[in-house]
Coordinates of N, CA and C and ligand atoms in Angstrom, one line a residue:
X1 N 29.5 23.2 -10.0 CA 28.2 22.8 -9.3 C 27.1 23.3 -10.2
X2 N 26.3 22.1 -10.8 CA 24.8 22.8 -11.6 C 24.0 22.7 -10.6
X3 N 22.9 24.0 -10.3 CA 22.0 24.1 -9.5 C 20.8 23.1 -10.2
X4 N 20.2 22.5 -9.2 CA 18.9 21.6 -9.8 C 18.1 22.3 -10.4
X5 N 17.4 21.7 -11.7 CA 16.6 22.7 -12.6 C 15.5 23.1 -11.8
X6 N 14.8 22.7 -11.2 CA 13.5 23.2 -10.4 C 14.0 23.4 -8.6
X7 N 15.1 23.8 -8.4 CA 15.6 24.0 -6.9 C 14.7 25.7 -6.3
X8 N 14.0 25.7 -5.5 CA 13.3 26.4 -4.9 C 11.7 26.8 -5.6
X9 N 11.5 26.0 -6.7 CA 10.2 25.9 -7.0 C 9.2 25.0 -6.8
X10 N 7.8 25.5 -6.5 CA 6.7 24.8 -6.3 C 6.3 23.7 -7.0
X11 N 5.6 23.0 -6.9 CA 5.2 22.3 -8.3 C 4.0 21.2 -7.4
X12 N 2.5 21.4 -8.2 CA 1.3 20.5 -7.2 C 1.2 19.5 -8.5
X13 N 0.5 18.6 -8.3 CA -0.1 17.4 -9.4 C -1.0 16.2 -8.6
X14 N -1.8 16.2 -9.8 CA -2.5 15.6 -9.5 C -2.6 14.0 -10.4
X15 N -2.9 12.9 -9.7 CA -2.9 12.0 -10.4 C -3.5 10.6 -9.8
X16 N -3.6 9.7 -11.2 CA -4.7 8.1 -10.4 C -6.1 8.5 -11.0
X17 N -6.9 7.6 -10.9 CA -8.5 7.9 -11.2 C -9.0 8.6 -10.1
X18 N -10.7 9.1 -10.4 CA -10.7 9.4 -8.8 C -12.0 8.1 -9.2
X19 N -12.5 8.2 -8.0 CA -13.7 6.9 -7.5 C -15.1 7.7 -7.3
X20 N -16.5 7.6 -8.0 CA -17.6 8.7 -7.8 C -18.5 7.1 -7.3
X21 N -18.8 8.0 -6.0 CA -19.5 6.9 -5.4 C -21.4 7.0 -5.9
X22 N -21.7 5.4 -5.7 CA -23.5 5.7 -6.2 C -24.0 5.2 -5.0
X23 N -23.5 4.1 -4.2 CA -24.0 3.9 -2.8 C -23.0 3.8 -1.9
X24 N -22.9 3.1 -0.5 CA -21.8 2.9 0.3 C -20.5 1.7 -0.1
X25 N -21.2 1.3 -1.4 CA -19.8 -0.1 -1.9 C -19.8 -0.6 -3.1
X26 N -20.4 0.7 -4.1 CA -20.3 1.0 -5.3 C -19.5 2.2 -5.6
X27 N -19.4 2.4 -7.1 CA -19.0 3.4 -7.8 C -18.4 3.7 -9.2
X28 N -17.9 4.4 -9.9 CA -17.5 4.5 -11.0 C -16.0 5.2 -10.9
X29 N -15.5 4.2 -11.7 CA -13.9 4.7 -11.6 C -13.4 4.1 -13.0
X30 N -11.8 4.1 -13.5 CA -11.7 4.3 -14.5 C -10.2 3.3 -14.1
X31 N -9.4 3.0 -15.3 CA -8.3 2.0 -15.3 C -6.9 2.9 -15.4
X32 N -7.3 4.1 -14.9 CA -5.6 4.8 -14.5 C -4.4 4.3 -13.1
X33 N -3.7 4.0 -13.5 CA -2.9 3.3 -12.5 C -2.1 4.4 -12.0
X34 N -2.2 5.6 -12.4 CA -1.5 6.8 -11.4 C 0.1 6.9 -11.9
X35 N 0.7 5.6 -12.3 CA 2.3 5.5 -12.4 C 2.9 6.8 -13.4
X36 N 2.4 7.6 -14.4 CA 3.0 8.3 -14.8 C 3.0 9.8 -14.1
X37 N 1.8 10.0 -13.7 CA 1.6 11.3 -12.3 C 3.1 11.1 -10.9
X38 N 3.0 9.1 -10.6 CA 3.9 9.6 -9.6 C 5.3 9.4 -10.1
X39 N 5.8 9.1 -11.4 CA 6.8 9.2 -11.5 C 7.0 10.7 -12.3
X40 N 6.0 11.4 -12.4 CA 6.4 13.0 -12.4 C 7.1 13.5 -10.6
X41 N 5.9 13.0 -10.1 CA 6.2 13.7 -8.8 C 7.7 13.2 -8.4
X42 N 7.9 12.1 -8.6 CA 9.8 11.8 -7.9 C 10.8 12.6 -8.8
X43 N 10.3 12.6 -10.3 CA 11.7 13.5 -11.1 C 11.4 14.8 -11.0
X44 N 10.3 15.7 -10.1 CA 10.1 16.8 -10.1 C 10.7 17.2 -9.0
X45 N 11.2 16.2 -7.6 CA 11.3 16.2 -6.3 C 12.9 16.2 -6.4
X46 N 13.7 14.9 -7.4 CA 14.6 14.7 -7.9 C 15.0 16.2 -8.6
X47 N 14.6 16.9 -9.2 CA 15.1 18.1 -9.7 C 14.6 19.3 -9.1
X48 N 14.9 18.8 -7.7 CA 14.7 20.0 -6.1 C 13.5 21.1 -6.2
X49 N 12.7 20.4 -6.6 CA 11.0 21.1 -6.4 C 10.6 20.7 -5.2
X50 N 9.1 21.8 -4.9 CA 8.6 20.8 -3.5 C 7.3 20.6 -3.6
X51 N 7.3 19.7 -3.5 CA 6.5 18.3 -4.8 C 5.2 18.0 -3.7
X52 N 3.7 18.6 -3.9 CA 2.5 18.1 -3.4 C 1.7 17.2 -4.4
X53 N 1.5 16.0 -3.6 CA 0.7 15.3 -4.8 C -0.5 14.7 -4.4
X54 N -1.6 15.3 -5.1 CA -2.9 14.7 -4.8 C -3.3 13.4 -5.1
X55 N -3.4 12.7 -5.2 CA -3.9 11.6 -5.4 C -5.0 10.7 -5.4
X56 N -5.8 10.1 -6.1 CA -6.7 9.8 -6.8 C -6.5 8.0 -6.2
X57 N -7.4 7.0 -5.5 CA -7.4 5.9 -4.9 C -6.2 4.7 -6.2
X58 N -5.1 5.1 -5.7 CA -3.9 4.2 -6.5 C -3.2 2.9 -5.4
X59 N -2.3 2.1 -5.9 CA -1.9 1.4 -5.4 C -0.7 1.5 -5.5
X60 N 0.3 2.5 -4.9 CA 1.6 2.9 -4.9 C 2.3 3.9 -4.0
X61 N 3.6 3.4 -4.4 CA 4.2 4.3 -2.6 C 4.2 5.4 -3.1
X62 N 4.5 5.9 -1.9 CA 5.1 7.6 -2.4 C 6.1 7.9 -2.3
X63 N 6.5 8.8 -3.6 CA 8.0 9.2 -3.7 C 8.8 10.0 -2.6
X64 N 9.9 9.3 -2.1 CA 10.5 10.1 -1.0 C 10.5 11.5 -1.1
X65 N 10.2 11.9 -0.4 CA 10.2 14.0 -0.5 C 9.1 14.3 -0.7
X66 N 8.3 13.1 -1.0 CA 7.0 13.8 -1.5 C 5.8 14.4 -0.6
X67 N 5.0 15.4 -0.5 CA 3.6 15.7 0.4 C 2.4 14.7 -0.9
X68 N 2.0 14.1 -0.2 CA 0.9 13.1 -0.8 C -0.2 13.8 0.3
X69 N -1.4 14.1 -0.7 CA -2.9 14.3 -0.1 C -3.8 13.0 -1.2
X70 N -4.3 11.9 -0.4 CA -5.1 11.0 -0.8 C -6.9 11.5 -0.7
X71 N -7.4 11.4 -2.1 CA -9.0 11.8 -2.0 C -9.1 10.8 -2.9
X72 N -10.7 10.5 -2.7 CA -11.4 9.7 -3.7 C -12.1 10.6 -5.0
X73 N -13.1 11.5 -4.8 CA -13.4 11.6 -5.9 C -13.5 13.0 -6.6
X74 N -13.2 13.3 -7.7 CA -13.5 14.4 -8.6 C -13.4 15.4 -7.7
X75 N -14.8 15.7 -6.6 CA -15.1 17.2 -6.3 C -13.8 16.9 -4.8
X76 N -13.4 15.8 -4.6 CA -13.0 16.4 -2.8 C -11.1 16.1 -4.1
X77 N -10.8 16.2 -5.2 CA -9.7 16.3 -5.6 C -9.6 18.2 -6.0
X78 N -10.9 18.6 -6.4 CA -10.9 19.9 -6.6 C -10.7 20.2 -5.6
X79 N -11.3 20.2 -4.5 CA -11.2 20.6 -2.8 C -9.7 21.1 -2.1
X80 N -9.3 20.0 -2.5 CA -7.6 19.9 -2.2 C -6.9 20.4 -3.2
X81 N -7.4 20.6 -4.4 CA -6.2 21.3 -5.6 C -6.4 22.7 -5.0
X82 N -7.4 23.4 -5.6 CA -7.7 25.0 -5.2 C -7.6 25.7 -4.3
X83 N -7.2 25.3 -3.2 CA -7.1 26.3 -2.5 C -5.3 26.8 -2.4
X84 N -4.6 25.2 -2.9 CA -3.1 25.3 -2.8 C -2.8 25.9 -3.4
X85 N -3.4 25.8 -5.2 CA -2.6 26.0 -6.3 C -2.2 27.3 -6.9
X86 N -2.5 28.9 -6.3 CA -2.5 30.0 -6.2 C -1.0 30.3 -5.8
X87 N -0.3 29.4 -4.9 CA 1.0 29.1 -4.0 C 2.3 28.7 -4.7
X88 N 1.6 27.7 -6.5 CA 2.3 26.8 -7.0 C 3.1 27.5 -7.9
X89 N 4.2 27.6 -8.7 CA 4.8 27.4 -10.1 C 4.5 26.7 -11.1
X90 N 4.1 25.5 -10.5 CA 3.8 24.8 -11.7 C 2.5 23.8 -11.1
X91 N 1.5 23.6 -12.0 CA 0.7 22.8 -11.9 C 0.5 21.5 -12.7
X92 N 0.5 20.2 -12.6 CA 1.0 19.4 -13.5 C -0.7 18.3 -13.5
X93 N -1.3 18.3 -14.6 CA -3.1 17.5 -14.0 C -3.1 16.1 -14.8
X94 N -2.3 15.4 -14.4 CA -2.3 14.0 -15.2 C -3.3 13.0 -14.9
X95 N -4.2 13.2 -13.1 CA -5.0 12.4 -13.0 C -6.2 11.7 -14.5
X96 N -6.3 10.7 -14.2 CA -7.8 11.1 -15.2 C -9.3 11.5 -14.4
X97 N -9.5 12.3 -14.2 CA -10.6 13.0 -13.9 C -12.2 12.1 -14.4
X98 N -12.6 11.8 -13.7 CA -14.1 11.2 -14.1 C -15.0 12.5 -14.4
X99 N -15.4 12.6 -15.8 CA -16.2 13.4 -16.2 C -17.3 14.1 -15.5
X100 N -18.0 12.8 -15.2 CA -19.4 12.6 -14.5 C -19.3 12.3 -13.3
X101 N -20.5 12.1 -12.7 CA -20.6 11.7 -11.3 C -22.0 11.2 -10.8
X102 N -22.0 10.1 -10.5 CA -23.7 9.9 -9.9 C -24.3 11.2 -9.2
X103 N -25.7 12.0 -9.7 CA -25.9 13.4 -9.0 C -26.3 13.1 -7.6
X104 N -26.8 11.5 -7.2 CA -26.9 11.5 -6.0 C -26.3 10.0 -5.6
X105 N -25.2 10.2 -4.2 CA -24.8 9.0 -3.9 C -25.9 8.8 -2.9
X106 N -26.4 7.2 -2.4 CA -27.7 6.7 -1.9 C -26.6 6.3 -0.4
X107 N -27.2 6.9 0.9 CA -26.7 6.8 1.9 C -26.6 5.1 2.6
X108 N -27.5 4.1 1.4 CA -27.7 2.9 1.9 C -27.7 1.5 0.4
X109 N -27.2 1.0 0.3 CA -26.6 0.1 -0.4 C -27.9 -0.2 -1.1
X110 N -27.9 -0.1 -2.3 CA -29.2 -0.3 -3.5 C -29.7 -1.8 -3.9
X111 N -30.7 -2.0 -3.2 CA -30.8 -3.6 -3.2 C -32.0 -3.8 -4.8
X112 N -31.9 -5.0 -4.6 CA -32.3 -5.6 -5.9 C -34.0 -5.5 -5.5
X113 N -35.2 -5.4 -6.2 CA -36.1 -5.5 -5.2 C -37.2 -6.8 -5.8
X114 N -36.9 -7.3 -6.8 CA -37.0 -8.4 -7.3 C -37.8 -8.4 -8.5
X115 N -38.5 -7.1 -8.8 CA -38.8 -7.0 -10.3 C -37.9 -7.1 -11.3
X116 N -37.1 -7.5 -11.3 CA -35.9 -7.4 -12.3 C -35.8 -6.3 -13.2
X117 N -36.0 -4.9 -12.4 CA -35.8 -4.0 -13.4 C -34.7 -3.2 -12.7
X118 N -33.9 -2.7 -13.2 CA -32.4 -1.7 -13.4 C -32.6 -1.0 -12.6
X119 N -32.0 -0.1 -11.4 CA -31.9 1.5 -11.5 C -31.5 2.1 -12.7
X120 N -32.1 3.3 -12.9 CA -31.1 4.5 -14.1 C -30.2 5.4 -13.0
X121 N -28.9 5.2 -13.0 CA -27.9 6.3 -12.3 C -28.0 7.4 -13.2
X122 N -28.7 8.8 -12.4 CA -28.6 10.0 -13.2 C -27.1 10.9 -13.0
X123 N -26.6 11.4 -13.8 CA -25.3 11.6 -13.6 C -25.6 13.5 -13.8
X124 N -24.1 13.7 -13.4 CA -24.1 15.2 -13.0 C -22.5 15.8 -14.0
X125 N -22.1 16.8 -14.4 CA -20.9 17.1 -14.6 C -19.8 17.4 -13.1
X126 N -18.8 16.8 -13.3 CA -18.0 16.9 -12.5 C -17.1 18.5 -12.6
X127 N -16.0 18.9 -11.8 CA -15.6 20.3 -11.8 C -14.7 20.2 -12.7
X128 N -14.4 21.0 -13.5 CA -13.1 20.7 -13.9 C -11.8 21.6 -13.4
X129 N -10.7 20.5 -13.0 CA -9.5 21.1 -11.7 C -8.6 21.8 -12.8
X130 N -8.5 21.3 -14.2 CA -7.1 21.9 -14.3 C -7.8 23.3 -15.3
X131 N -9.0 23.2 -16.0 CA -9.6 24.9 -16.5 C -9.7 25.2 -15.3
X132 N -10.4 25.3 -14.1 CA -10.4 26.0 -12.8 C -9.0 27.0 -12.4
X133 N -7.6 25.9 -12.1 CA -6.2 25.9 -12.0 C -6.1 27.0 -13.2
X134 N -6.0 26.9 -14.2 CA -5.8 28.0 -15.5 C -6.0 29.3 -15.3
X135 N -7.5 29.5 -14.5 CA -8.3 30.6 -14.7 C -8.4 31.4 -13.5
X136 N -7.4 31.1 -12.7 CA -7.1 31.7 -11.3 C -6.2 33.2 -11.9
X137 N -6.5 33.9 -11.1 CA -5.7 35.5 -11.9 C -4.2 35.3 -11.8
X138 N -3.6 35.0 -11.2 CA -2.1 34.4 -11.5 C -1.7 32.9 -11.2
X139 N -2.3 32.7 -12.4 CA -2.0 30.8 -12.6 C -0.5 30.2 -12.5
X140 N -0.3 29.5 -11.5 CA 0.9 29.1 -12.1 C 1.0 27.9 -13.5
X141 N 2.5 27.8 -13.5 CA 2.6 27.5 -15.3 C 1.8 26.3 -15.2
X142 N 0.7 25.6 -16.2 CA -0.5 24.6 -16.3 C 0.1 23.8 -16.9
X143 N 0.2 22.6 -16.9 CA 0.2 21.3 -17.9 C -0.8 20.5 -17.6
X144 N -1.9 20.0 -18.8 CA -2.4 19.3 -19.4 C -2.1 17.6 -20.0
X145 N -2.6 16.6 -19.3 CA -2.4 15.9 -20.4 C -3.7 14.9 -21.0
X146 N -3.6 14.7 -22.2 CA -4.7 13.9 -22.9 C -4.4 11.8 -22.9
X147 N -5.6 11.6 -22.6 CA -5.7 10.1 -23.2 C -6.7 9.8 -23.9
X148 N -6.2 9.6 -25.4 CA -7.4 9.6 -26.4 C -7.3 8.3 -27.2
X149 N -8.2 7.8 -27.6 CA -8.2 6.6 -28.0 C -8.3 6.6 -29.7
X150 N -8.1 8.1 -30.8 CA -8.3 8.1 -31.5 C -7.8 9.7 -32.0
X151 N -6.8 10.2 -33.1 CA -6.8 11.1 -33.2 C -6.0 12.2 -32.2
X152 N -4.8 11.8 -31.5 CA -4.1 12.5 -30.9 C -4.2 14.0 -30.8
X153 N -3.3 14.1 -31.8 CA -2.8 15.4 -31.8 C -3.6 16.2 -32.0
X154 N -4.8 16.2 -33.1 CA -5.5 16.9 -33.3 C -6.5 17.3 -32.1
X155 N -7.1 16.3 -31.1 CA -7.5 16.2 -29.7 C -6.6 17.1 -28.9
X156 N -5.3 16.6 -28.8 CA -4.7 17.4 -27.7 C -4.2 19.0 -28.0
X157 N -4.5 19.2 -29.7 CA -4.1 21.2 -29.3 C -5.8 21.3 -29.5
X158 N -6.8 20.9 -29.6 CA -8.1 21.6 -29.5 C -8.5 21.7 -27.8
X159 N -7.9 20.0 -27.0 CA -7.9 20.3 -25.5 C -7.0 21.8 -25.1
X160 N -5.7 22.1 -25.4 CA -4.7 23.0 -24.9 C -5.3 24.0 -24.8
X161 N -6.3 24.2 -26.0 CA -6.9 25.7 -25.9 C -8.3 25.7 -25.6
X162 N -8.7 24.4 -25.1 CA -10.2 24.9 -24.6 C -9.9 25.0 -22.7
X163 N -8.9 24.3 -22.6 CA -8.0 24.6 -21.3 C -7.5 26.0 -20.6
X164 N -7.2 26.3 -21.7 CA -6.0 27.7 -21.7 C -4.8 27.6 -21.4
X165 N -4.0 26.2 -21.2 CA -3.1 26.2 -20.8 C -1.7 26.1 -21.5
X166 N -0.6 26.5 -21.2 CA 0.3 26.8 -22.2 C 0.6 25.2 -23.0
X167 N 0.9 24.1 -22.3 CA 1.6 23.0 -22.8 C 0.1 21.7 -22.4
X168 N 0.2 20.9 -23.5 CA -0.7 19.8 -23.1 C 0.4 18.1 -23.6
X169 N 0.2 17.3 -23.1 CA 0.9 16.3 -23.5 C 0.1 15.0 -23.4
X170 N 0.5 14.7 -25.0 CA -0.6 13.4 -24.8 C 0.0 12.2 -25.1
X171 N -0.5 11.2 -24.4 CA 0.2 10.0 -24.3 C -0.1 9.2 -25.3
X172 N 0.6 8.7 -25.7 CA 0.5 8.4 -27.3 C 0.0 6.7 -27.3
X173 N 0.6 6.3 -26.2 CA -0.1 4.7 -26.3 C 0.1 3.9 -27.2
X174 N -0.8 2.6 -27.7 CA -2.2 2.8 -27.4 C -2.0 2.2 -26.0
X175 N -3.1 2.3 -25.2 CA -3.9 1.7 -23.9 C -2.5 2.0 -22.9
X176 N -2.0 3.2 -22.5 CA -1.0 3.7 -22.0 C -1.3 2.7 -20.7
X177 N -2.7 3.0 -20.5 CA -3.0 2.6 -18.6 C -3.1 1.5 -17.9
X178 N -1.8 2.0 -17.1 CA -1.7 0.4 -15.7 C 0.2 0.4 -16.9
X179 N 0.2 0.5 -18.1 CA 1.6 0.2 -18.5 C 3.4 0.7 -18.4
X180 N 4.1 0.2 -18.2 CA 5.0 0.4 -17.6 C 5.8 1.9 -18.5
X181 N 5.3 2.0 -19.7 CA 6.2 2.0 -20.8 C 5.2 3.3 -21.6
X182 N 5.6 4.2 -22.7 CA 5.0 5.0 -23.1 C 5.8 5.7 -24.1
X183 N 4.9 6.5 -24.5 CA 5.3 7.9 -25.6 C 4.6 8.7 -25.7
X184 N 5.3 9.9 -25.0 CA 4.4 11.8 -25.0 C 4.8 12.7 -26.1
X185 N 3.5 13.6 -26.4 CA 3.7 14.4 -27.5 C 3.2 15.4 -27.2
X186 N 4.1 16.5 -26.7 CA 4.4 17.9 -26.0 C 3.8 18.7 -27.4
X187 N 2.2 19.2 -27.1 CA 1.8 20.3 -27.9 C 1.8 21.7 -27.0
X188 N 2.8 22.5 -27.4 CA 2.4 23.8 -27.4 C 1.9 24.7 -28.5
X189 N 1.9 26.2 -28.1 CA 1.4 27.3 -29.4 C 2.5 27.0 -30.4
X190 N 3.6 27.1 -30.3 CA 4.7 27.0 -31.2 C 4.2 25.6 -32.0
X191 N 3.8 24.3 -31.6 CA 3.7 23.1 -32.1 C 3.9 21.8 -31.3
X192 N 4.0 21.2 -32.5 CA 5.0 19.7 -31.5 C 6.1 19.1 -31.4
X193 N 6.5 18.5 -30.4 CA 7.3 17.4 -30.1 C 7.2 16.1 -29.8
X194 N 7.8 14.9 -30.1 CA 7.4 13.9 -28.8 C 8.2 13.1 -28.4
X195 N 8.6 13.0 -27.4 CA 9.4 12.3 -26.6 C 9.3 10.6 -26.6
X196 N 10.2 10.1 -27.6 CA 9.7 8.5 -28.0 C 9.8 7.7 -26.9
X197 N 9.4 6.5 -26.8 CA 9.0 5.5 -26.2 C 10.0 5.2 -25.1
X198 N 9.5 5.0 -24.2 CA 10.4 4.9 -23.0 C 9.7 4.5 -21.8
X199 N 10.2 4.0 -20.6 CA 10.2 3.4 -19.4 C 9.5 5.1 -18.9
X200 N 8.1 4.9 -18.0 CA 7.4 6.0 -17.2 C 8.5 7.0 -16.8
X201 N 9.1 6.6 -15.8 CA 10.4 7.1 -15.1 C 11.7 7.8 -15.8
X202 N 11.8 7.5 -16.8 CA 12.7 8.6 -18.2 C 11.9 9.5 -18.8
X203 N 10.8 8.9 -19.2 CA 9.9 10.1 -19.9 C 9.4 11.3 -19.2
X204 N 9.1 11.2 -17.8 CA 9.1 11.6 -16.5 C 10.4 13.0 -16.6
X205 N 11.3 12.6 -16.5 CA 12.6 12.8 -16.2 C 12.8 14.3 -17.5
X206 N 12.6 13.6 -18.9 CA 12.8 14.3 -20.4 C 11.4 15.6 -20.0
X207 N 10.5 15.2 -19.5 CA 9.2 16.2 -19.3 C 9.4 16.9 -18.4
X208 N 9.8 16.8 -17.1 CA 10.5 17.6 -16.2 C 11.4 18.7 -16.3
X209 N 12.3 18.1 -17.3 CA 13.8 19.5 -17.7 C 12.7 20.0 -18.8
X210 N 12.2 19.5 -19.6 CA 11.5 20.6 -20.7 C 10.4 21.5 -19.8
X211 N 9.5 21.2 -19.0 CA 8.4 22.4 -18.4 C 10.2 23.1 -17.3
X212 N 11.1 22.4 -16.8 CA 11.8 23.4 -16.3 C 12.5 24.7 -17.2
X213 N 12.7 24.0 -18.3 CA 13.2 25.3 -19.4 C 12.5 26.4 -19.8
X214 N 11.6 25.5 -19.8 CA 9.8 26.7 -20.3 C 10.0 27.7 -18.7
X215 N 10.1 26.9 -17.8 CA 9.4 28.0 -16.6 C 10.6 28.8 -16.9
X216 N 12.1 28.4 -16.5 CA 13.1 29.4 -16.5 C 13.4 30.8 -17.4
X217 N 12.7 30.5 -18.5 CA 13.2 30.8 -20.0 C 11.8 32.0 -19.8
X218 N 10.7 31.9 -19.0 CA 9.6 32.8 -18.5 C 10.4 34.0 -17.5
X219 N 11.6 33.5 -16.4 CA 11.6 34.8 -16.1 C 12.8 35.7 -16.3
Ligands
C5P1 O1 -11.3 17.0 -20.6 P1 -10.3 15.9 -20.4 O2 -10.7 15.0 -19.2 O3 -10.1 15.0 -21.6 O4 -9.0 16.6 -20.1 C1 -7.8 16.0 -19.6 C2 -7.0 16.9 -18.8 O5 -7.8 17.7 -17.9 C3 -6.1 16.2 -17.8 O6 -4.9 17.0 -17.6 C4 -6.9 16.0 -16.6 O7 -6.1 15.8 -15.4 C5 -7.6 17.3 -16.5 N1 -9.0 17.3 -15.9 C6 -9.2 17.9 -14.7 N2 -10.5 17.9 -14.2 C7 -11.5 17.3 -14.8 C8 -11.3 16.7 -16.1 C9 -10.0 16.7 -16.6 O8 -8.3 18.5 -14.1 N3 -12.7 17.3 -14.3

């Protein structure tokens, strides 16, 4: 009998875009389809964790076993990460996070007023969930991941350590998002790896047993 690699461990994640509203039927959001966040959460659930998953406005089921908390944007994702994540083993932040945020959403739909001139949307910095997650006095274990459109690796160990977090993984792509298919490159302190090209749901699976060996191998 092999005991499941993550059998009585925690594990939160976050994942999907979030949505930063400017009026009541606008907003800014981004082209993450959430599929690699939730096929963490089924192979993390699969390898007997107990799998909360935040979620960011996606279009997909949820993985059997799973606790799904649905938020829209940035600050009500921090809302729901922080207070859990103190609880967790592992913290996994694949959403893409909207940087910014309109500094004020308008309680009434922004109409045109016929000078043909623009609003300017002033924007604000959003929180950031997974340095926040990091910097808690007993963090559980952090994963990072990067989507960069230029310059991987060198991006994802300058992200790991402005993070603090032990492991960052960047999706190697190009234009990973909304696609079925992929390739991750596991930077830690030690260096790299990367996990070649594969169906979400294997690569999922190969990422799973590696942060479970790292945690085990921790105590
Ligand atoms: O800084 P950047 O957005 O490139 O970093 C990406 C990593 O940080 C991802 O793991 C993402 O989920 C996380 N992140 C976050 N909160 C933010 C911005 C990014 O948790 N506000």
């Amino acid at each position: 009998f092999q005991p499941k690699l993550l059998a009585g461990r925690k594990l939160l994640i976050t994942a999907g875009p979030t949505f930063e509203p400017i009026d009541p039927v606008r907003g800014i959001t981004n082209l993450s389809s959430g599929k690699m966040g939730f096929a963490i959460a089924r192979a993390a659930r699969e390898a007997g964790a107990e799998v909360t998953l935040v979620a960011g406005p996606v279009h997909l089921a949820t993985p059997r076993g799973v606790t799904r908390i649905d938020v829209q944007s940035a600050q009500q994702m921090f809302d729901a990460v922080l207070p859990l994540a103190p609880a967790q083993d592992l913290f996994v932040a694949t959403a893409a996070v909207a940087d910014w945020r309109p500094a004020q959403s308008s309680a009434q739909k922004i109409k045109k007023d016929g000078s043909g001139s623009a609003p300017s949307i002033a924007m604000c910095e959003n929180p950031d969930i997974l340095a926040s997650v990091a910097a808690l006095p007993a963090p559980p274990f952090c994963v990072g991941f990067a989507a960069e459109s230029e310059n991987l690796a060198a991006h994802a160990r300058a992200k790991r350590l402005r993070k603090k977090v032990p492991l960052l993984v960047g999706n190697v792509g190009p234009a990973t998002f909304g696609q079925d298919h992929n390739a991750l490159l596991l930077v830690d302190a030690e260096g790299e790896r990367e996990i070649p090209h594969n169906d979400k749901q294997s690569l999922a699976r190969e990422l799973i047993a590696d942060i479970a060996r790292r945690l085990n191998a921790k105590q």
